XYZ file of N, CA, C and O in Angstrom:
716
model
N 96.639 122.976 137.570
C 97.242 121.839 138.252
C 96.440 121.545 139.506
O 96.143 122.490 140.237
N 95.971 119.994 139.892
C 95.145 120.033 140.779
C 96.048 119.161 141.691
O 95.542 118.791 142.751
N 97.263 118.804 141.426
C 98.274 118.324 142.541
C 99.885 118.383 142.111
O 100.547 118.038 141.132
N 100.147 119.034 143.438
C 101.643 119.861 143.641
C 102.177 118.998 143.155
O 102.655 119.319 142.067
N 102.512 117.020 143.708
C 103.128 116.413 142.980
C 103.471 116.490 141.435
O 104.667 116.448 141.146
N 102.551 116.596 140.424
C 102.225 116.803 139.280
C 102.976 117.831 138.904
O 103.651 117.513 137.925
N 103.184 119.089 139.303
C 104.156 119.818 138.987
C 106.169 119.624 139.177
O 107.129 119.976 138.493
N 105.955 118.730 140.753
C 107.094 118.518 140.808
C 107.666 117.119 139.721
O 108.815 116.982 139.302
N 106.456 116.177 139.445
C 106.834 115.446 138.222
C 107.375 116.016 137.025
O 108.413 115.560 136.545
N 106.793 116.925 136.530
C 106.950 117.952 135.101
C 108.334 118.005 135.340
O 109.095 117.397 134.587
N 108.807 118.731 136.404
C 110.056 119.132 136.396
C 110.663 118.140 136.021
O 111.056 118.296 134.864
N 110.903 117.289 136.401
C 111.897 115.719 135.922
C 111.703 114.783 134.476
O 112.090 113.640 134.230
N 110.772 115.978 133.456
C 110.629 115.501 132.483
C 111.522 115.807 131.383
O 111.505 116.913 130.842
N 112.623 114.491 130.888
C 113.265 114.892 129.773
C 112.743 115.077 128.611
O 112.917 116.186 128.105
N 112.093 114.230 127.991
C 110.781 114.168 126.978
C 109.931 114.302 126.824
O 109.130 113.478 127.266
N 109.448 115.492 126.046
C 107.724 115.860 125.880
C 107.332 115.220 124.969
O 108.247 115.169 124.147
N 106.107 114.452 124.475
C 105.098 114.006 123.773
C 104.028 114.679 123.752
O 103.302 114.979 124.700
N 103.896 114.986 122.380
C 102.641 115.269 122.105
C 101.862 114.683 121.238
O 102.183 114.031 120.245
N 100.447 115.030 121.794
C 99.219 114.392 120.550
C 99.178 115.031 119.737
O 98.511 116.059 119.622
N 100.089 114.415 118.797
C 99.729 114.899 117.631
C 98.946 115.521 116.452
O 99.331 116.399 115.679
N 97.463 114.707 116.494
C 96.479 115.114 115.811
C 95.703 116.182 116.469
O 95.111 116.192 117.548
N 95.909 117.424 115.204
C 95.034 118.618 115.438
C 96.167 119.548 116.247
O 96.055 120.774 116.274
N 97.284 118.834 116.912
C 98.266 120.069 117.760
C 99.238 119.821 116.851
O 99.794 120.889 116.594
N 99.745 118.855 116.195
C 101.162 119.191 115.116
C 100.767 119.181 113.649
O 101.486 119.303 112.657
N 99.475 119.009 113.744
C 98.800 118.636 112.095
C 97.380 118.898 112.025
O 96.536 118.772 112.912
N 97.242 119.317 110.722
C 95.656 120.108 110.527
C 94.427 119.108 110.794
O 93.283 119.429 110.475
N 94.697 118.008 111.333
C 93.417 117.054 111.369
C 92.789 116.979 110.366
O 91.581 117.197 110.449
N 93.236 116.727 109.377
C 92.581 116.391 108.085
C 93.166 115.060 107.321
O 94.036 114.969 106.455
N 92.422 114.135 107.919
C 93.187 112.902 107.834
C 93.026 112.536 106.197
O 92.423 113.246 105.393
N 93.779 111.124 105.853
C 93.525 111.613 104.160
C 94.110 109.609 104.084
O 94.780 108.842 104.776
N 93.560 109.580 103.176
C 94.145 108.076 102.436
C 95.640 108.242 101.879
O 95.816 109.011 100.934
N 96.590 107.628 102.368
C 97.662 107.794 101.609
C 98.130 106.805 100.643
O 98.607 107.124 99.554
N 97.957 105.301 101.147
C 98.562 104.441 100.833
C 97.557 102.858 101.330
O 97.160 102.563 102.457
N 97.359 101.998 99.882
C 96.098 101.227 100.013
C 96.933 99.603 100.105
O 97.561 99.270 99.100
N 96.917 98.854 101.046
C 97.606 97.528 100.286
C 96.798 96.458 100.159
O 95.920 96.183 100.977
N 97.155 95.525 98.702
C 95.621 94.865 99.108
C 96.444 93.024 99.161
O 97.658 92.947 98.975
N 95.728 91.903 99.387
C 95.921 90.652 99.552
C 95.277 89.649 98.823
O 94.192 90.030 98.385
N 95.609 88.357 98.509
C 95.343 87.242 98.102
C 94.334 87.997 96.580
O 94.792 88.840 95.809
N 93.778 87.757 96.552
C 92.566 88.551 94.797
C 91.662 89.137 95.276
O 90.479 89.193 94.940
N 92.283 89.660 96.203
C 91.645 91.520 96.593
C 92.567 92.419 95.601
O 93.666 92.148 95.119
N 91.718 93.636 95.447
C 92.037 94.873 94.924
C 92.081 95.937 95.559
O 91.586 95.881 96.685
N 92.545 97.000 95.202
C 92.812 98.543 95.843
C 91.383 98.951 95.746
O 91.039 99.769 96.599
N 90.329 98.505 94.761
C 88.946 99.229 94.630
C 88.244 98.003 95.881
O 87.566 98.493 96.783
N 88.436 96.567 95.865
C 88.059 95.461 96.828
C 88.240 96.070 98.409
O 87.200 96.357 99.003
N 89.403 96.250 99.024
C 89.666 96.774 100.002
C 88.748 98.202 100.888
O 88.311 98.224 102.038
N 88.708 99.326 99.754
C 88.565 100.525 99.806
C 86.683 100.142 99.635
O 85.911 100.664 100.439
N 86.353 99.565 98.949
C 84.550 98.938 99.008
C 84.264 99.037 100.252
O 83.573 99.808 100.919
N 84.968 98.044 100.485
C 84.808 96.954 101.669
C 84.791 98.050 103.217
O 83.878 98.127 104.040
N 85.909 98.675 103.220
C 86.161 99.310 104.289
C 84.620 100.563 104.127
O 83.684 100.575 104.927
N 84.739 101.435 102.976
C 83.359 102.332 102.891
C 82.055 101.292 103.610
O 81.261 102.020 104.207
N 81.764 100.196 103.669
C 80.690 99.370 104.241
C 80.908 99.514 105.418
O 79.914 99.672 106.128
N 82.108 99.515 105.996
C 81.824 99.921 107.476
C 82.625 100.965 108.292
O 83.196 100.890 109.380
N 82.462 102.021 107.341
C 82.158 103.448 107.821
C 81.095 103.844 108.208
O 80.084 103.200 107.928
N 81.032 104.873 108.870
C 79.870 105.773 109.181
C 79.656 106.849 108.684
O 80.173 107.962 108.777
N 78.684 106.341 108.038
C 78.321 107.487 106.643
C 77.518 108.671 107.625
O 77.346 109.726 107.014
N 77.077 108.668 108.833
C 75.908 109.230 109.190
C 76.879 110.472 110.360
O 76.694 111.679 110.513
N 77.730 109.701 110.902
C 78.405 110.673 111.930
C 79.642 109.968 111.970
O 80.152 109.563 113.015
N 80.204 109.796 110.646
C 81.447 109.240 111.104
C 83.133 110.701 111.871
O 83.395 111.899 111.981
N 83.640 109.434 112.117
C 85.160 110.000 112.522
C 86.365 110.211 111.508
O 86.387 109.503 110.501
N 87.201 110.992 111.686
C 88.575 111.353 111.139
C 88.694 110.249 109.971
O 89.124 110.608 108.874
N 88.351 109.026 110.174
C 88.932 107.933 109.346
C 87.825 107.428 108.437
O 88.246 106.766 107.488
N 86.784 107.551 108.489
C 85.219 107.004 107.735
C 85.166 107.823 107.313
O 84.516 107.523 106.311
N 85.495 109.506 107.202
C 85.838 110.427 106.437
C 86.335 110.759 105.380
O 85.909 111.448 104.454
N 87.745 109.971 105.635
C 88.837 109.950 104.838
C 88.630 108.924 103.564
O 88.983 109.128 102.403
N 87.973 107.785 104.090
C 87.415 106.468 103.527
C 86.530 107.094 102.714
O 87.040 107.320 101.617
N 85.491 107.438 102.802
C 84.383 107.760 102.060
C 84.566 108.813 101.103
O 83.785 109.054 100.183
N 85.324 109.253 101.282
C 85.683 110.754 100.463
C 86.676 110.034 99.675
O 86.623 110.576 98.571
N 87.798 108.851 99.626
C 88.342 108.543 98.458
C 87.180 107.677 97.361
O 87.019 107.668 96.141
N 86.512 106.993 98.525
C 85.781 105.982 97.439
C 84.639 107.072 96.824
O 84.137 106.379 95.940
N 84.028 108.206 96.783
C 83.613 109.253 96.151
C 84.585 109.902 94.857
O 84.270 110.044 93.676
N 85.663 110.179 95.437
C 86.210 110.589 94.900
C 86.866 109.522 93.213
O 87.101 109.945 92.081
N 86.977 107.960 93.840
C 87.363 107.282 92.795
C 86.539 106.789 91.968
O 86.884 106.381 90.859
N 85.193 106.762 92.462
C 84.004 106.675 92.129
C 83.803 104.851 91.666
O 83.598 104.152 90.674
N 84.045 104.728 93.260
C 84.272 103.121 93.764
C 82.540 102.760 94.457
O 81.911 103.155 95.439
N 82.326 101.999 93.549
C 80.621 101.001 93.896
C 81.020 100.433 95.291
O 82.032 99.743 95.413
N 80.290 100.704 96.236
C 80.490 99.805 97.848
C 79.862 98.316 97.331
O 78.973 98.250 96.483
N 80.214 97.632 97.709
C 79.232 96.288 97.660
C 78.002 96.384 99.109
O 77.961 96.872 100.238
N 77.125 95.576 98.185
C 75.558 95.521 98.819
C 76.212 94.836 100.412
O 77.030 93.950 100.659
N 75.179 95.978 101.472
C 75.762 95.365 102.662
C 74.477 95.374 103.396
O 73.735 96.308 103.092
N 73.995 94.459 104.389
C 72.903 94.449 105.173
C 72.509 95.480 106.245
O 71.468 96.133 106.322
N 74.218 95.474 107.535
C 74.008 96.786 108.318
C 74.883 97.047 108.636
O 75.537 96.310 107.898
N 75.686 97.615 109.273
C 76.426 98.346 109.843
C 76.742 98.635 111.346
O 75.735 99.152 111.830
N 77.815 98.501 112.364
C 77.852 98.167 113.573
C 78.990 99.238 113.741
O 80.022 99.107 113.083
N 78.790 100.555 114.818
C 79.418 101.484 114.732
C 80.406 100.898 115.567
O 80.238 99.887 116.249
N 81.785 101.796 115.460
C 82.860 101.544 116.047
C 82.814 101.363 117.479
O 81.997 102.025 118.120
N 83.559 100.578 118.045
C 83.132 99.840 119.685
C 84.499 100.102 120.321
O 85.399 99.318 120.020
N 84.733 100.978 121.054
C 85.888 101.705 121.966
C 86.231 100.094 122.191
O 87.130 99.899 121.372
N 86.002 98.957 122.814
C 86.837 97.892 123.435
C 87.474 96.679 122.401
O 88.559 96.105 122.500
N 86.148 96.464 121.135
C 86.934 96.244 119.926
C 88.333 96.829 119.198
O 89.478 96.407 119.034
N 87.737 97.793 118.927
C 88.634 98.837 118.208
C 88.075 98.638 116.914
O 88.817 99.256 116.151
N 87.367 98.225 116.411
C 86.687 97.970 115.473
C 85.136 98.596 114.722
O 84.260 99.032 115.470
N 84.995 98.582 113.659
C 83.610 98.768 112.708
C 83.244 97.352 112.551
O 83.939 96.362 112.781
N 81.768 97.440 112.025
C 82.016 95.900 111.291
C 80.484 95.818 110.277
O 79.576 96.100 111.059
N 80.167 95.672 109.527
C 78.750 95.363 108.514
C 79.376 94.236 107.677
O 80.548 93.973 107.406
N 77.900 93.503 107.273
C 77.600 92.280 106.644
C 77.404 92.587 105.355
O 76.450 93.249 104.948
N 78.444 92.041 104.548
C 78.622 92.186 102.986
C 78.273 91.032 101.974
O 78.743 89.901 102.100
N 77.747 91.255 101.351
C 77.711 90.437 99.885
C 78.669 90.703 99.452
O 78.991 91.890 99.498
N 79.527 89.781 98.864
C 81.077 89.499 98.218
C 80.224 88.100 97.359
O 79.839 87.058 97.891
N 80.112 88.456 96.039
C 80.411 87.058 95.123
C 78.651 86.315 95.540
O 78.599 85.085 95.505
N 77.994 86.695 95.721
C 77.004 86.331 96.569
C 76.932 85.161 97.794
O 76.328 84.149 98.150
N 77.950 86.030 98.134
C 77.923 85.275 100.059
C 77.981 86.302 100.827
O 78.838 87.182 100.748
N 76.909 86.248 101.764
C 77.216 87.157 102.965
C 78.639 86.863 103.866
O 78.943 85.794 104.397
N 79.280 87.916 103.874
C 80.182 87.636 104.597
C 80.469 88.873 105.751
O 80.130 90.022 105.467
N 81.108 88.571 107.059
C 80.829 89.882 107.826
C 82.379 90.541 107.825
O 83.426 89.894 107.810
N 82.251 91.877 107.844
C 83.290 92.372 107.193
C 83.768 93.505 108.259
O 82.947 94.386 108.512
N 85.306 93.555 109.039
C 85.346 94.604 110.170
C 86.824 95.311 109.469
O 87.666 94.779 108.746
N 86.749 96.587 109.960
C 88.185 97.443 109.882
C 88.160 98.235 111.230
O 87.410 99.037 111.787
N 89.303 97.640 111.467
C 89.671 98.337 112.756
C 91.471 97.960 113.192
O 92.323 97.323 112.572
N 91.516 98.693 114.543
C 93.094 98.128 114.823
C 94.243 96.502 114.283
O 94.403 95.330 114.625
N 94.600 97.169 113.600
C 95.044 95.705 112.860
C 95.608 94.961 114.322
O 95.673 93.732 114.328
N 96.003 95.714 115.526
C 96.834 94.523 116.251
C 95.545 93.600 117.180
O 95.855 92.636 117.879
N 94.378 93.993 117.064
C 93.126 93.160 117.115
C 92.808 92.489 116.549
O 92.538 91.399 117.055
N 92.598 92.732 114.867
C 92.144 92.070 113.995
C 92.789 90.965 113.299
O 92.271 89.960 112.810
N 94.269 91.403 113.347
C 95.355 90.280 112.893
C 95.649 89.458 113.371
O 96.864 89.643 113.303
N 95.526 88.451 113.941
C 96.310 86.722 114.564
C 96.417 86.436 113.412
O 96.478 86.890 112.270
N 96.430 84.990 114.384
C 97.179 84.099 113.376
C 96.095 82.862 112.871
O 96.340 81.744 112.418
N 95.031 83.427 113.098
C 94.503 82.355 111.902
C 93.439 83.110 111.041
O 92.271 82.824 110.780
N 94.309 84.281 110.646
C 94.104 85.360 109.457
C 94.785 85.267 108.736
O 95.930 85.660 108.962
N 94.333 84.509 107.063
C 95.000 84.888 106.008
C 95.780 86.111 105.886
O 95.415 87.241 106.208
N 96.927 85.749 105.370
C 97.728 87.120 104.504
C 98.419 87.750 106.126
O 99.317 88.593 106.111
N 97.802 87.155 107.552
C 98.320 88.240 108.486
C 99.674 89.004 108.304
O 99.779 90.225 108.427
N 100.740 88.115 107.984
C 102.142 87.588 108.261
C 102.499 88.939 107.188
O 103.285 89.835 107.499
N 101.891 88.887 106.122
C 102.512 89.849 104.988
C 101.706 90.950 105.442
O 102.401 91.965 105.386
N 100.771 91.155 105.787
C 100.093 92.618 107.070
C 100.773 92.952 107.462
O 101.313 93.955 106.995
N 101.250 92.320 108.652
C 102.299 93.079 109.675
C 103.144 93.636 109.405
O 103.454 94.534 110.187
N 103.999 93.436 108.163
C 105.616 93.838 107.603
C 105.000 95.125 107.225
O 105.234 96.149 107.867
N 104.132 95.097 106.087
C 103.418 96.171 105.872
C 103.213 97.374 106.834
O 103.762 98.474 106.767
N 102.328 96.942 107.724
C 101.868 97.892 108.713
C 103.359 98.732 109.158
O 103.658 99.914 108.988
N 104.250 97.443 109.881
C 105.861 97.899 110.360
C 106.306 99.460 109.463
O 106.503 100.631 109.787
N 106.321 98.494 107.933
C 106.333 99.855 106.678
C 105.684 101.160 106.722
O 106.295 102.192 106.443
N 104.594 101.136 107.028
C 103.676 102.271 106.789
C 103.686 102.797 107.980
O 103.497 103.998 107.787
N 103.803 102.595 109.183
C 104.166 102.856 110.322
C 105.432 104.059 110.452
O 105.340 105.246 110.766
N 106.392 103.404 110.152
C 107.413 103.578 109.701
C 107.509 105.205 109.013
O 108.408 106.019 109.227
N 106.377 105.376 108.194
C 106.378 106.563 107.381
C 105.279 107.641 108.401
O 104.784 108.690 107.989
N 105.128 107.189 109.474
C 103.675 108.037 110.010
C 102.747 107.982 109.509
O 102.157 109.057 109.607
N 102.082 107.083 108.828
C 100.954 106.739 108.924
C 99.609 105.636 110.058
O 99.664 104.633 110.770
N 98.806 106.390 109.713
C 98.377 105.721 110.578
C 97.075 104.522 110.403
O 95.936 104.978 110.306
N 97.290 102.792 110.360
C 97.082 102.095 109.917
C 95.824 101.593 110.129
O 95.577 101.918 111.290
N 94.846 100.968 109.676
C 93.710 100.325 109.909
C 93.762 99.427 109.106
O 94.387 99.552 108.053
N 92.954 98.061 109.518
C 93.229 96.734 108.981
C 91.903 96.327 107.927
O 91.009 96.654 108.707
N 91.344 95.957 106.993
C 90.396 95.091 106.910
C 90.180 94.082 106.778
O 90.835 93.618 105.845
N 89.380 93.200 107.370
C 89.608 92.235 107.244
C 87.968 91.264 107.266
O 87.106 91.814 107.951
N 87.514 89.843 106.543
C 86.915 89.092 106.581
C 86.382 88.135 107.058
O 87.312 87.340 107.194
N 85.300 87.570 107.486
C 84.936 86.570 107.763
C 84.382 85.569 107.186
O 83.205 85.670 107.532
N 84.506 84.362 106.307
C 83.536 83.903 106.107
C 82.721 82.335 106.581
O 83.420 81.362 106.864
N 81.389 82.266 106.614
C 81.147 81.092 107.283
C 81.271 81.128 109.089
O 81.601 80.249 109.885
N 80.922 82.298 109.250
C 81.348 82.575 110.793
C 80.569 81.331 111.793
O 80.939 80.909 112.889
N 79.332 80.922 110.945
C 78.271 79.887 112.147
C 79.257 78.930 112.144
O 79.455 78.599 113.312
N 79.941 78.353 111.417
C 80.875 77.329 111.238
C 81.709 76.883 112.217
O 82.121 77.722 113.018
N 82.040 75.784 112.329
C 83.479 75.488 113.397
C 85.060 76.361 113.252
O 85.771 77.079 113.956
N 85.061 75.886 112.124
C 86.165 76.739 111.487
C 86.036 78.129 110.277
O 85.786 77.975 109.082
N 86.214 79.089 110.778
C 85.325 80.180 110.056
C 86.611 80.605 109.459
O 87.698 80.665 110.034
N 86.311 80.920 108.100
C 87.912 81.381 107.050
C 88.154 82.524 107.525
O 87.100 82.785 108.105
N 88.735 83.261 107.651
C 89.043 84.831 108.277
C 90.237 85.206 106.980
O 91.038 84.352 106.599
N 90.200 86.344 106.511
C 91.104 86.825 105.721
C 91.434 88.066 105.677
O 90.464 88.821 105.746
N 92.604 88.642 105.573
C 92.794 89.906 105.579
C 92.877 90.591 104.138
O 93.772 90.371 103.321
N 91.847 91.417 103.970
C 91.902 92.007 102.335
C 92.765 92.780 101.935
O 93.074 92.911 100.750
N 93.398 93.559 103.146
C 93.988 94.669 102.705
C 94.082 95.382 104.068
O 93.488 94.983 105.070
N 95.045 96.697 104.016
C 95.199 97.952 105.529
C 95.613 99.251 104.496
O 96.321 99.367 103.495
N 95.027 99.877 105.063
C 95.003 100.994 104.840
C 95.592 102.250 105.889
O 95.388 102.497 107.077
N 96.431 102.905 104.813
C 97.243 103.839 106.277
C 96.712 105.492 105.744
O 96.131 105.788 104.700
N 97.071 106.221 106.665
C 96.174 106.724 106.872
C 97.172 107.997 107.069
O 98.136 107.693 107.772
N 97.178 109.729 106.495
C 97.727 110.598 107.294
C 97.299 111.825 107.534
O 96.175 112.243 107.253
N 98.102 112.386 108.012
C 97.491 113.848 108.786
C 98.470 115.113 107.989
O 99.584 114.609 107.853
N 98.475 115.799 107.716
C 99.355 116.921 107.057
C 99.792 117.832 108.002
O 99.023 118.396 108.780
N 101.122 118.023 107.971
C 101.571 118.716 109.054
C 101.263 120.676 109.266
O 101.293 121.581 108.432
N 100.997 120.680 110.710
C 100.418 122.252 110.774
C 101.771 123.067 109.647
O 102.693 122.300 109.368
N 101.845 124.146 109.203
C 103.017 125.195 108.697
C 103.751 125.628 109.944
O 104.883 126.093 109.808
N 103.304 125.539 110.951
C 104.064 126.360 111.934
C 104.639 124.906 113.082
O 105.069 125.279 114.174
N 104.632 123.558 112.852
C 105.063 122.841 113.949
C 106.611 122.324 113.791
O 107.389 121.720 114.529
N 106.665 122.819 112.568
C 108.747 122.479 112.906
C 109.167 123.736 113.826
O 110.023 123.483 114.673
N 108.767 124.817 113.783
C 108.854 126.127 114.672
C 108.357 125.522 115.976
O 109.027 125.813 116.967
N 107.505 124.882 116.119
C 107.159 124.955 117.561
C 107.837 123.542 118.269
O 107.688 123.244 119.455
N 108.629 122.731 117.249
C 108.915 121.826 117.719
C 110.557 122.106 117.810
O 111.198 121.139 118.224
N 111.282 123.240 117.495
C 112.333 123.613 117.365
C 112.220 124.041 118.729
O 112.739 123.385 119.632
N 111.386 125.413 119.005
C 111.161 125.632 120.242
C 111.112 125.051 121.196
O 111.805 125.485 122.116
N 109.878 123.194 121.565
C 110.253 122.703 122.631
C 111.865 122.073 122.451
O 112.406 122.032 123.556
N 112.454 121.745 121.718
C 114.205 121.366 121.571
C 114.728 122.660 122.508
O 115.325 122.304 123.524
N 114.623 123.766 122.362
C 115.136 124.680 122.234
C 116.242 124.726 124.021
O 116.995 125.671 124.257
């Protein structure tokens, strides 16, 4: 403790929070649940999102991504490059061939990526609410196309939620802080 206040705060704490990942659950994040939009697919979505992962040093979630589409033995579509995740975005993002159009393609925080002049947003959100709901934890994908344009189509393909498996020992330790 590097200030007394800080301790006398603690004391007046009814509710502890904790970070969850890695202290109540093995950090082994995992695909749980895929939803997809408009004539997207569960293999469309899950492509799409592997394009902008980081195959090279990715995180908890480009992990999880890449290891289902391995595992389902899902073709990525042809993508130009790749733009690593940006702490103020919240976002990935690489340039995809879809249908032969480049189109630029990001997954990241759906409450970034979703407005409102994103296809499908409206049926996203309920979703997300849903999957939320279950502890998962959500990421959006979503489209661009025609971005040089005045009016650039934006669409949401699909979100993907996301979970963590709980440690064996954190109903014990969470009994304990109750205790």
């Amino acid at each position: 403790v590097h200030r007394l206040a800080a301790v006398q705060e603690c004391a007046m704490v009814d509710v502890l929070c904790s970070d969850k990942t890695g202290t109540l659950t093995q950090n082994k994040l995992q695909v749980s649940e895929i939803v997809h939009y408009g004539h997207y697919n569960e293999t469309d979505v899950l492509g799409i999102a592997a394009t902008c992962s980081d195959k090279a040093d990715g995180g908890p979630i480009d992990t999880a991504i890449l290891k289902i589409t391995i595992d389902k033995h899902i073709t990525t579509p042809h993508y130009r490059n790749f733009v690593s995740f940006d702490s103020i975005t919240k976002r990935t993002e690489s340039h995809v061939m879809l249908g032969g159009e480049e189109v630029h393609a990001y997954m990241g925080l759906p409450a970034l990526l979703l407005n409102g002049d994103v296809a499908c947003h409206e049926m996203a959100q309920l979703d997300i609410v849903r999957l939320s709901a279950q502890g998962l934890r959500v990421v959006a994908v979503v489209i661009i196309r025609g971005e040089d344009t005045v009016a650039p189509k934006k669409e949401c393909v699909g979100i993907i939620g996301l979970s963590d498996p709980i440690k064996e020992d954190a109903p014990i330790i969470i009994q304990e802080l109750n205790g």
